[in-house]
């Protein structure tokens, strides 16, 4: 039984094949955490919580004023504010009288097969025989507010998910001021913390720091999960490497304001917590109402960071991402943005598609600038009406011509936005997020639509449908290019204004769900000025996300390395772009641009008419290669071999291996050449007993040899040089 309750000792034990998680109900009904880590058989770990230092200054519970138990130091499952626990709290409710002292106590529980959906929120899913769920009903005795803690274990995956619902069964309204989705107390702080930081064009760079007596907190207040921090955090043992050591990964299935923190308290224990950012948040809970907080995914690995990442990838591919495009082969696309920006017409696009089709490219994605008067970034967002003058006909005329070339068609939208210079704004100036009387900040000259208003959500949906119904559009790039400011809604009362950021995210999810229900065959690619909203919430709707507006192959090594900490390679939109690169001016070989893009969902982002005949041949070969290697790149297990963040930051290498270990693809990129530098790569994840043939050279090696002595790639020299090694097992 993956979830077991010992009714005598009042202990819960949650097991997956790779982890155990244990907590107990104490004499007063407080849920006290005892263990999370590698699988163990033992049940009663209460001894770990004995003999805490509890100086007289620590408040003791009213029922045991002389005892040792104190919320000041005890590891607790769902910490609350104002009742003796001074570490970051997971929950705080403000009573009708204005007090925020909160403490939840156990009432009852149930255990069942499967996993419940989260109302209005994306979440992992599982069949009855794939996961088991524990629901614990708790109550704050003073206010009568009830909180249900959900724990689901994916037995075969070393994954546990948690989320929380709150209900108000009383006859007075309360305010939820803080609600995290998970909180885990560790007995020691002998860990490093890893998180992903960055900014526009440099998303999800890797950071690893030793824990200290302080709080390490990452967050977003931008209305989206953001490029600056990702809702991912890991605690790893100080000796953890890619293949060895312990790693606890936490990832929030949410696309809005989040916070994740790890706090080391004065006696040395550590608390990791994650959920909706409490800054700027409040939720009024009227009598009879309930609230659902997003899901947190928790992965435990004692096979290092690589094991943690592969578990996340498997979970997301099988239990989060949906729709036919998960398994159906994604087309090689070409996007016109970096080549033309908004300077195009129908003829230019047709020529683009024609040239692309000669190269084997399968889809043209028309980016920004096809609607309203949109010829620059200063206007027209919200006016989702095809600019027929610019296209030289209807959207259908253009798409029909392009389809006749054997090329599919995809289209860019930025559905959540409104330009002050737009017909939509002139008709509905109050449809944007704003605060009456306060000047509005513009981001990229635009404002954000108030999606919390049903009529606005409907307008966006209907105007998108009108375009999508008018032609054979098989792909949508869903962009989002500014952060929240002056976050107010004209349609909500004063006491609900702090609900706007979360209500907005709920409306966004509703809109995405409506779109996919109406167009079940649509391939959706998420985007937010590149990878500014790359999170599990968006992956639930879009199986690929534009990883970064920086398409430079060398910069992408860092970005893609960090992104794969928890997101599957197949979710990373990765395109070959022009050289010198638009953003960095760096020159890199076409082969390397292709080899780096091959790690993710492959495409092009340049003007194909600029290619020489030799380059055309290279592109044709790259497209063929993408198809030949599809199974290994899209469904294979990822092993990061050399981190671009390590040592001299002079190279990066990774490999992907099919589940049956019959095929592998190894990629090595030299960032900076040192004269005479040796290039040995010890591989991972192969079958030691199998013989592997290097498809390019015909040479065979045993799996054991490749994983121990490794490959010798000393002939690879030159800044930006790269090599792909395709290995196939001999029968
Ligand atoms: C930002 C995106 O990240 C780009 O790829 C492009 O779509 C532009 N927006 C268009 O405005």
XYZ file of C-alpha atoms and ligand atoms in Angstrom:
742
model
C 0.000 0.000 0.000
C 1.704 3.234 -1.092
C -0.092 5.235 1.600
C -0.413 3.654 4.989
C -1.953 4.947 8.221
C -1.098 3.380 11.546
C -4.160 4.211 13.605
C -2.589 3.199 16.874
C 0.467 5.400 16.561
C -1.285 7.894 14.296
C 1.437 7.873 11.683
C 1.098 8.397 7.924
C 3.638 6.790 5.616
C 3.696 7.659 1.922
C 5.898 5.517 -0.282
C 6.998 5.647 -3.892
C 9.519 3.305 -5.426
C 12.209 5.872 -4.705
C 11.106 7.725 -1.580
C 9.365 7.616 1.785
C 7.555 10.502 3.440
C 6.399 10.195 7.038
C 4.469 12.354 9.460
C 2.330 11.886 12.533
C -0.600 13.413 14.395
C 0.481 14.555 17.835
C -1.587 14.432 21.027
C -3.236 17.762 20.208
C -3.914 17.029 16.519
C -0.941 18.935 15.098
C 0.599 17.229 12.050
C 4.281 16.736 12.842
C 6.701 15.877 10.055
C 9.358 13.222 10.648
C 10.985 12.119 7.397
C 11.365 12.663 3.654
C 14.038 10.853 1.687
C 15.205 7.484 0.398
C 12.783 4.593 0.956
C 12.800 3.137 4.451
C 10.689 0.439 6.058
C 10.568 2.003 9.522
C 7.477 3.816 10.623
C 7.901 5.469 13.960
C 10.552 8.143 13.584
C 9.222 10.231 16.451
C 12.564 9.817 18.224
C 13.987 12.300 15.713
C 11.839 14.965 17.263
C 12.798 14.251 20.861
C 14.975 16.428 23.025
C 14.712 19.593 21.039
C 16.341 22.575 22.552
C 13.367 24.483 23.843
C 14.550 27.448 25.888
C 12.031 29.006 28.215
C 11.557 31.829 25.777
C 9.891 29.487 23.229
C 6.109 29.574 23.649
C 4.598 26.221 24.622
C 1.100 25.023 23.760
C -1.578 25.767 26.352
C -2.173 22.051 27.062
C 1.466 21.314 27.894
C 3.038 24.484 29.222
C 5.848 22.566 30.923
C 6.515 20.112 28.072
C 9.210 20.117 25.446
C 6.970 20.507 22.409
C 7.041 23.930 20.861
C 5.931 25.096 17.452
C 9.005 27.306 17.512
C 11.211 24.328 16.638
C 8.990 21.323 15.802
C 8.872 20.171 12.185
C 5.277 20.690 11.106
C 3.358 19.703 8.006
C 1.377 22.857 7.460
C 2.802 25.772 9.448
C 0.573 28.719 10.304
C 1.098 32.270 11.526
C 0.928 33.862 14.941
C 0.757 30.781 17.181
C 4.391 30.128 18.024
C 6.022 29.123 14.722
C 8.240 32.011 13.639
C 9.510 30.438 10.423
C 7.888 31.132 7.037
C 4.265 30.021 7.322
C 2.185 28.179 4.763
C -1.159 29.521 5.911
C -2.633 32.573 7.510
C -6.245 33.555 7.788
C -7.513 36.944 9.006
C -10.632 36.549 11.085
C -13.635 38.877 11.020
C -12.110 40.511 14.122
C -8.901 41.238 12.226
C -6.612 38.667 13.883
C -4.206 36.493 11.967
C -3.301 33.904 14.620
C -3.930 30.603 12.821
C -3.287 26.953 13.641
C -4.756 23.913 11.915
C -5.545 20.655 13.705
C -6.311 17.215 12.296
C -9.994 16.252 12.007
C -10.167 13.232 9.687
C -8.593 11.714 6.596
C -9.254 9.440 3.642
C -7.032 7.461 1.279
C -8.074 6.471 -2.236
C -6.717 5.386 -5.621
C -6.162 8.022 -8.321
C -5.837 11.758 -8.092
C -8.479 14.477 -7.957
C -8.407 17.377 -10.430
C -7.816 20.869 -9.049
C -10.723 23.199 -9.641
C -9.790 25.712 -12.340
C -6.088 24.920 -12.161
C -3.725 22.830 -14.249
C -2.297 19.841 -12.417
C -0.733 16.452 -12.931
C -3.234 13.659 -13.541
C -3.214 9.916 -12.957
C -5.448 6.884 -13.303
C -6.708 4.940 -10.281
C -3.894 2.431 -10.512
C -1.142 4.974 -11.147
C -1.369 7.089 -8.026
C -2.821 7.108 -4.520
C -4.121 10.143 -2.682
C -4.326 11.062 0.971
C -6.719 13.837 1.953
C -6.429 15.250 5.460
C -9.156 17.514 6.728
C -7.945 20.030 9.299
C -9.541 22.932 11.109
C -8.477 26.170 12.669
C -10.408 25.730 15.912
C -10.720 29.424 16.615
C -12.196 30.599 13.296
C -13.736 27.285 12.210
C -11.995 27.567 8.821
C -11.258 24.167 7.312
C -8.195 23.272 5.296
C -7.765 20.059 3.341
C -4.224 18.914 2.647
C -3.891 16.707 -0.431
C -0.934 14.373 -0.939
C -0.713 12.192 -4.045
C 2.030 9.626 -4.539
C 3.002 8.383 -7.990
C 4.295 5.045 -6.812
C 6.459 4.285 -9.844
C 8.022 7.698 -10.188
C 9.460 8.918 -6.880
C 7.041 11.812 -7.107
C 4.645 13.285 -4.610
C 2.318 16.180 -5.294
C 0.659 18.413 -2.743
C -2.067 20.991 -2.831
C -4.462 22.610 -0.419
C -8.086 23.679 -0.387
C -9.721 25.998 2.134
C -13.412 26.214 2.934
C -15.400 28.554 5.066
C -18.209 26.620 6.770
C -18.872 29.492 9.193
C -21.287 32.384 8.863
C -18.632 35.114 8.810
C -16.302 36.093 6.028
C -12.546 35.678 6.525
C -9.510 36.633 4.465
C -6.838 34.205 3.346
C -3.674 36.256 3.557
C -1.212 33.520 2.842
C -1.527 30.086 1.341
C 1.391 27.972 0.211
C 0.922 24.627 -1.489
C 3.690 22.761 0.226
C 6.023 23.117 3.174
C 8.585 20.513 4.181
C 10.789 20.653 7.263
C 14.226 19.037 7.109
C 16.058 18.139 10.321
C 19.331 19.601 9.058
C 20.399 22.288 6.653
C 23.310 20.351 5.268
C 22.246 21.103 1.712
C 22.902 23.314 -1.260
C 19.977 25.165 -2.771
C 19.606 25.267 -6.540
C 17.335 27.626 -8.414
C 16.998 29.119 -11.875
C 17.464 32.837 -12.324
C 17.794 35.177 -15.285
C 16.116 37.892 -17.280
C 14.812 38.505 -20.784
C 17.157 36.720 -23.213
C 18.915 34.895 -20.354
C 16.281 32.770 -18.700
C 16.739 29.881 -16.268
C 20.447 30.138 -15.592
C 21.640 27.736 -12.929
C 22.548 28.890 -9.436
C 23.785 26.718 -6.568
C 24.511 28.060 -3.086
C 25.246 26.530 0.307
C 22.432 26.969 2.823
C 23.153 29.239 5.743
C 21.266 30.627 8.721
C 19.003 32.792 6.604
C 16.084 32.675 4.218
C 16.797 32.071 0.554
C 13.714 33.280 -1.286
C 12.830 33.543 -4.964
C 9.581 34.965 -6.221
C 7.630 36.806 -8.862
C 5.322 39.793 -8.576
C 5.150 40.279 -12.342
C 1.790 38.609 -12.894
C 3.592 35.748 -14.659
C 6.043 33.226 -13.294
C 8.712 35.369 -14.969
C 12.159 35.150 -16.537
C 13.865 36.375 -13.363
C 13.094 33.322 -11.240
C 11.411 30.071 -12.098
C 8.968 28.360 -9.716
C 11.553 25.639 -9.183
C 13.856 25.028 -6.259
C 15.977 22.052 -5.237
C 17.806 21.090 -2.089
C 20.737 18.813 -2.823
C 23.378 17.188 -0.677
C 26.628 19.178 -0.881
C 28.313 16.266 -2.681
C 25.505 15.869 -5.215
C 26.561 15.758 -8.850
C 24.651 14.866 -11.977
C 24.762 11.171 -11.127
C 25.304 10.885 -7.387
C 23.885 12.301 -4.209
C 20.502 13.406 -2.976
C 18.258 15.914 -4.690
C 14.850 17.151 -3.598
C 13.148 19.084 -6.409
C 10.127 21.352 -5.916
C 8.165 22.828 -8.810
C 4.926 24.811 -8.665
C 2.257 24.168 -11.287
C 1.386 27.844 -11.564
C 1.981 30.673 -14.036
C 1.450 33.730 -11.843
C 2.984 35.421 -8.791
C 4.766 32.720 -6.835
C 7.283 32.434 -4.030
C 9.616 29.618 -3.057
C 11.797 29.829 -0.007
C 14.108 27.827 2.164
C 14.607 29.047 5.666
C 17.254 27.828 8.086
C 16.179 28.490 11.651
C 18.486 29.228 14.539
C 18.924 25.610 15.674
C 19.804 24.409 12.189
C 16.713 22.845 10.652
C 15.535 23.907 7.190
C 12.057 24.573 5.846
C 11.258 24.581 2.128
C 7.946 26.162 1.169
C 6.352 27.129 -2.109
C 3.106 28.563 -3.404
C 1.268 31.710 -4.425
C 3.261 34.809 -3.467
C 1.626 36.317 -0.382
C 2.910 39.780 -1.257
C 0.014 41.625 -2.831
C -2.294 38.650 -2.258
C -5.483 38.354 -0.263
C -8.594 36.268 -0.838
C -11.924 37.095 0.719
C -13.672 33.864 1.631
C -17.353 34.411 2.212
C -19.434 31.868 4.177
C -19.864 28.699 2.109
C -17.043 29.558 -0.298
C -13.894 27.569 -0.929
C -10.465 28.270 -2.410
C -8.007 25.963 -4.164
C -4.272 26.641 -4.115
C -2.099 25.350 -6.985
C -0.234 22.086 -6.992
C 3.379 21.650 -5.928
C 5.351 18.743 -7.371
C 8.021 17.149 -5.183
C 10.650 14.784 -6.558
C 13.218 12.898 -4.532
C 16.277 11.402 -6.190
C 19.326 9.682 -4.788
C 20.767 9.533 -8.269
C 21.812 13.158 -8.267
C 20.456 16.035 -10.280
C 20.181 13.914 -13.397
C 17.887 11.450 -11.635
C 15.766 14.316 -10.338
C 15.445 15.895 -13.785
C 14.581 12.638 -15.535
C 11.845 12.025 -12.976
C 10.380 15.487 -13.622
C 10.601 14.900 -17.399
C 8.844 11.534 -17.167
C 6.163 12.897 -14.910
C 5.451 15.875 -17.146
C 5.456 13.829 -20.346
C 3.105 11.219 -18.954
C 1.035 13.022 -16.347
C 0.939 16.751 -17.123
C 1.282 17.547 -20.818
C -1.734 16.622 -22.871
C -3.102 16.272 -26.355
C -2.105 14.596 -29.563
C 1.071 16.665 -30.001
C 2.646 14.951 -27.075
C 3.247 11.871 -29.208
C 2.502 13.127 -32.710
C 5.582 14.299 -34.569
C 5.887 18.079 -34.369
C 6.577 19.821 -37.669
C 9.864 21.604 -38.333
C 8.716 25.204 -38.389
C 10.132 28.445 -39.633
C 9.140 31.635 -37.853
C 9.481 34.949 -39.675
C 10.038 37.186 -36.596
C 13.829 37.556 -36.569
C 13.912 37.776 -40.370
C 11.211 40.356 -41.026
C 9.786 41.644 -37.728
C 6.567 43.377 -38.898
C 7.912 44.303 -42.339
C 6.284 41.752 -44.595
C 3.456 41.347 -47.028
C 1.620 38.342 -48.404
C 4.043 37.893 -51.279
C 7.098 37.958 -49.037
C 5.530 35.351 -46.775
C 4.670 33.184 -49.750
C 8.274 33.351 -51.010
C 9.457 32.544 -47.500
C 7.247 29.458 -47.404
C 8.278 28.427 -50.910
C 11.955 28.526 -50.087
C 11.294 26.778 -46.776
C 9.403 23.980 -48.521
C 12.378 23.416 -50.846
C 14.457 22.858 -47.716
C 12.021 20.352 -46.216
C 10.689 22.778 -43.577
C 7.096 21.857 -42.793
C 5.347 24.866 -41.278
C 5.487 28.634 -41.618
C 4.645 30.573 -38.479
C 3.537 34.118 -39.132
C 4.554 36.180 -36.113
C 3.494 39.635 -34.936
C 2.127 42.275 -37.342
C -0.646 40.601 -39.381
C -3.654 42.339 -37.766
C -5.219 45.768 -37.403
C -2.785 48.595 -38.109
C 0.066 46.731 -36.488
C 3.199 47.807 -38.335
C 5.106 48.637 -35.161
C 4.877 47.729 -31.477
C 2.987 50.916 -30.554
C -0.496 49.904 -31.629
C -3.327 47.506 -32.447
C -3.032 44.772 -29.802
C -6.599 43.640 -29.198
C -7.710 44.347 -32.782
C -7.603 40.748 -33.956
C -8.795 41.552 -37.453
C -6.677 40.416 -40.392
C -4.900 43.236 -42.227
C -5.954 42.124 -45.706
C -4.272 45.045 -47.368
C -0.918 43.953 -45.941
C -1.455 40.281 -46.702
C -2.804 41.055 -50.186
C -5.981 39.082 -49.528
C -7.733 37.212 -46.783
C -5.970 34.997 -44.281
C -7.570 32.079 -46.053
C -6.098 33.186 -49.406
C -2.619 33.266 -47.911
C -2.929 29.995 -46.010
C -4.399 28.196 -49.016
C -1.460 29.247 -51.185
C 1.026 28.210 -48.523
C -0.697 24.888 -47.907
C -0.566 24.251 -51.672
C 3.230 24.245 -51.315
C 2.878 21.407 -48.824
C 3.623 23.794 -45.944
C 1.419 24.045 -42.851
C 0.566 27.416 -41.330
C 0.782 28.774 -37.788
C -0.092 32.183 -36.366
C 1.082 34.462 -33.535
C -1.320 36.090 -31.058
C -0.784 38.125 -27.936
C -4.293 37.582 -26.609
C -3.916 39.100 -23.140
C -2.901 42.571 -24.293
C -4.406 45.829 -25.445
C -2.657 48.815 -27.051
C -3.895 52.254 -25.981
C -3.833 52.992 -29.704
C -6.349 50.342 -30.730
C -9.992 50.234 -31.718
C -10.561 47.949 -28.760
C -9.176 50.483 -26.284
C -11.158 53.319 -27.857
C -14.323 51.237 -27.426
C -13.532 49.851 -23.947
C -10.981 51.985 -22.079
C -11.865 50.242 -18.797
C -11.081 46.747 -20.107
C -7.427 46.959 -19.098
C -5.983 46.341 -15.645
C -5.783 49.794 -14.086
C -6.485 51.858 -10.996
C -8.987 54.647 -11.523
C -7.190 58.004 -11.537
C -3.653 56.606 -11.279
C -1.410 56.980 -14.353
C -0.829 53.682 -16.114
C 2.664 52.372 -16.822
C 3.174 51.076 -20.322
C 5.313 48.039 -21.084
C 6.332 47.751 -24.737
C 3.733 50.530 -25.261
C 0.913 48.221 -24.184
C -1.520 47.476 -21.350
C -2.873 44.193 -20.026
C -6.478 43.181 -20.532
C -8.540 42.598 -17.419
C -9.230 38.933 -18.089
C -10.963 38.625 -14.728
C -13.988 40.190 -16.469
C -16.042 37.566 -18.249
C -16.906 39.900 -21.136
C -13.185 40.515 -21.746
C -12.385 36.794 -21.652
C -15.236 36.177 -24.099
C -14.076 38.962 -26.405
C -10.572 37.502 -26.587
C -11.889 34.003 -27.184
C -14.360 35.011 -29.853
C -11.998 37.290 -31.730
C -9.347 34.560 -31.821
C -11.927 32.008 -32.997
C -12.999 34.300 -35.839
C -9.453 34.286 -37.201
C -8.801 30.615 -36.502
C -12.077 29.610 -38.170
C -11.258 31.611 -41.270
C -8.312 29.515 -42.459
C -6.419 26.271 -41.925
C -4.323 27.458 -38.974
C -2.732 24.469 -37.285
C -0.499 26.145 -34.709
C -0.757 29.170 -32.426
C 2.121 30.976 -30.717
C 0.584 32.528 -27.568
C 2.752 35.465 -26.529
C 2.727 37.735 -23.420
C 5.086 40.694 -23.479
C 4.800 42.831 -20.385
C 4.641 42.640 -16.609
C 1.799 43.719 -14.350
C 1.618 47.223 -12.910
C -1.290 49.157 -11.362
C -3.019 45.804 -10.958
C -6.624 46.806 -10.438
C -9.914 45.673 -11.918
C -12.764 48.118 -12.491
C -15.198 45.247 -12.015
C -14.189 44.140 -8.520
C -14.955 45.771 -5.145
C -12.161 47.258 -3.020
C -11.935 44.226 -0.731
C -11.257 41.942 -3.689
C -8.561 43.961 -5.507
C -5.737 41.836 -4.085
C -7.401 38.829 -5.717
C -6.780 40.221 -9.204
C -3.389 38.560 -9.930
C -4.716 35.102 -9.040
C -8.108 35.662 -10.691
C -6.196 36.705 -13.809
C -4.243 33.434 -13.888
C -7.463 31.447 -13.406
C -9.034 33.324 -16.329
C -5.960 32.704 -18.477
C -6.211 28.973 -17.777
C -9.947 29.048 -18.594
C -9.222 30.755 -21.873
C -6.519 28.270 -22.838
C -8.799 25.366 -21.950
C -11.628 26.812 -24.038
C -9.318 27.242 -26.999
C -8.010 23.676 -26.813
C -11.525 22.279 -26.401
C -12.630 24.103 -29.496
C -9.473 23.228 -31.500
C -8.320 19.865 -30.155
C -5.801 19.425 -33.001
C -4.161 22.801 -32.499
C -0.457 22.838 -31.591
C 0.062 25.580 -29.024
C 3.454 27.137 -28.289
C 3.670 29.293 -25.174
C 5.829 32.426 -25.138
C 6.360 35.441 -22.898
C 9.050 37.645 -24.443
C 10.751 34.300 -24.908
C 10.747 32.121 -21.805
C 9.145 34.518 -19.315
C 6.344 32.097 -18.456
C 8.010 28.709 -18.769
C 6.341 26.729 -16.016
C 4.380 23.497 -15.492
C 1.088 25.430 -15.535
C 1.669 26.526 -19.121
C 2.986 23.089 -20.099
C -0.414 21.658 -19.249
C -1.766 23.611 -22.239
C 1.200 24.035 -24.573
C 3.553 21.083 -25.101
C 6.231 23.500 -26.300
C 7.271 26.923 -25.048
C 9.583 29.398 -26.787
C 12.573 28.999 -24.474
C 14.146 32.413 -24.951
C 14.246 35.390 -27.289
C 17.977 34.814 -27.287
C 18.475 32.354 -30.119
C 22.285 32.485 -29.990
C 23.498 28.878 -29.831
C 26.158 29.560 -27.180
C 23.805 31.509 -24.889
C 21.254 28.777 -25.434
C 23.642 26.251 -23.865
C 23.171 27.945 -20.484
C 19.457 28.542 -20.976
C 18.657 25.029 -22.151
C 20.870 23.459 -19.475
C 18.925 25.254 -16.727
C 15.551 24.655 -18.339
C 16.103 20.891 -18.349
C 16.494 20.900 -14.544
C 12.790 20.155 -14.447
C 11.290 20.630 -17.947
C 11.540 17.970 -20.678
C 13.753 18.825 -23.675
C 10.769 18.293 -26.007
C 9.074 21.289 -24.356
C 11.858 23.731 -25.313
C 11.217 25.675 -28.536
C 14.711 25.905 -30.094
C 15.423 27.486 -33.471
C 18.362 27.896 -35.792
C 18.756 31.636 -36.360
C 20.992 33.861 -38.448
C 24.708 34.397 -37.853
C 25.893 36.882 -36.642
C 23.152 36.381 -34.094
C 20.564 39.169 -33.802
C 20.892 39.570 -30.058
C 24.544 38.829 -29.304
C 26.199 39.453 -32.716
C 28.085 36.203 -32.133
C 29.077 34.176 -35.164
C 28.562 30.441 -34.931
C 28.592 27.661 -37.499
C 25.261 26.564 -38.963
C 26.047 23.028 -37.830
C 26.328 24.132 -34.187
C 23.190 26.230 -34.380
C 21.440 23.087 -35.627
C 23.010 20.754 -33.090
C 21.995 22.970 -30.159
C 18.447 23.460 -31.469
C 18.095 19.717 -31.900
C 17.964 19.294 -28.127
C 14.518 20.894 -28.101
C 11.596 21.330 -30.486
C 13.434 22.158 -33.667
C 12.804 25.009 -36.088
C 14.267 27.994 -37.938
C 14.075 31.714 -37.272
C 15.739 33.447 -40.238
C 15.239 34.379 -43.873
C 15.755 31.170 -45.867
C 16.446 33.104 -49.073
C 19.791 34.241 -47.623
C 21.208 30.710 -47.578
C 23.997 29.765 -49.992
C 23.549 26.501 -51.918
C 25.903 24.803 -49.467
C 23.876 26.072 -46.511
C 20.696 24.836 -48.175
C 22.218 21.353 -48.291
C 23.129 21.612 -44.599
C 19.577 22.670 -43.713
C 18.078 19.810 -45.735
C 20.357 17.426 -43.870
C 19.397 18.996 -40.522
C 15.700 18.527 -41.249
C 16.255 14.901 -42.268
C 18.309 14.398 -39.150
C 15.588 15.909 -36.947
C 13.195 13.264 -38.251
C 15.670 10.410 -38.004
C 16.531 11.330 -34.427
C 13.006 12.270 -33.321
C 12.466 9.304 -31.006
C 15.682 9.812 -29.140
C 15.456 13.609 -28.897
C 11.751 13.803 -28.006
C 11.187 10.703 -25.926
C 14.676 9.799 -24.760
C 16.090 10.189 -21.251
C 18.379 13.177 -20.852
C 21.828 12.903 -19.276
C 23.682 16.188 -18.842
C 27.357 15.282 -19.281
C 29.204 18.592 -18.949
C 27.644 21.710 -17.501
C 28.293 25.007 -19.294
C 28.357 26.547 -15.781
C 31.205 24.360 -14.523
C 34.947 24.890 -14.478
C 36.178 27.235 -17.160
C 32.692 27.467 -18.704
C 34.352 26.340 -21.893
C 32.148 23.478 -23.108
C 28.806 21.811 -22.714
C 27.687 18.269 -23.439
C 24.573 16.195 -23.015
C 23.091 13.004 -24.345
C 19.681 11.482 -24.858
C 19.025 7.750 -24.692
C 15.881 5.876 -25.742
C 14.070 3.987 -22.995
C 15.135 0.626 -24.447
C 18.756 1.896 -24.514
C 19.111 0.966 -28.176
C 19.801 4.455 -29.442
C 21.637 7.471 -28.077
C 22.561 10.910 -29.294
C 25.546 12.696 -27.760
C 26.161 16.421 -28.290
C 29.366 18.262 -27.425
C 29.805 21.996 -27.976
C 33.126 23.782 -27.478
C 32.438 27.244 -26.101
C 36.074 28.322 -25.973
C 39.013 26.385 -27.311
C 42.185 25.938 -25.260
C 45.121 24.833 -27.346
C 45.734 21.129 -26.926
C 42.754 20.705 -24.581
C 41.690 17.072 -24.378
C 38.074 16.284 -25.037
C 37.037 13.054 -23.359
C 33.389 12.421 -22.653
C 32.258 9.648 -20.345
C 28.740 8.688 -21.360
C 25.806 7.727 -19.155
C 22.595 5.756 -19.306
C 23.739 3.091 -21.784
C 23.477 -0.661 -21.408
C 27.002 -1.775 -20.410
C 26.469 -5.114 -22.134
C 25.421 -3.730 -25.497
C 27.703 -2.903 -28.408
C 27.017 0.548 -29.835
C 27.896 1.611 -33.366
C 28.825 5.205 -34.077
C 26.630 5.781 -37.130
C 29.044 8.318 -38.666
C 32.254 6.287 -38.377
C 30.946 2.717 -38.183
C 33.157 2.088 -35.170
C 31.667 0.026 -32.330
C 32.173 0.348 -28.586
C 30.637 -1.504 -25.662
C 28.309 0.452 -23.422
C 30.688 -0.288 -20.525
C 33.583 1.188 -22.463
C 31.679 4.350 -23.363
C 30.527 4.879 -19.790
C 33.940 4.263 -18.228
C 36.709 5.222 -20.669
C 34.391 7.407 -22.733
C 34.643 8.928 -26.180
C 37.730 10.770 -27.361
C 36.824 13.914 -29.328
C 40.205 15.616 -29.335
C 39.892 16.574 -33.000
C 37.064 18.969 -32.186
C 38.601 22.438 -31.964
C 37.395 25.974 -32.569
C 35.152 28.310 -30.613
C 31.587 27.240 -31.208
C 32.532 23.944 -32.836
C 30.259 21.029 -32.046
C 29.789 17.362 -32.736
C 26.809 15.007 -32.690
C 27.494 11.328 -32.132
C 24.624 9.038 -32.979
C 25.002 5.617 -31.388
C 22.876 2.626 -32.287
C 22.981 -0.724 -30.504
C 24.043 -3.686 -32.637
C 21.684 -6.641 -32.609
C 8.227 38.396 -28.218
C 8.502 36.990 -28.642
O 9.301 36.332 -27.719
C 9.123 37.009 -30.030
O 9.461 35.713 -30.416
C 8.158 37.641 -30.989
O 7.015 36.831 -31.103
C 7.777 39.035 -30.519
N 7.330 39.032 -29.151
C 6.704 39.621 -31.391
O 6.252 40.813 -30.930
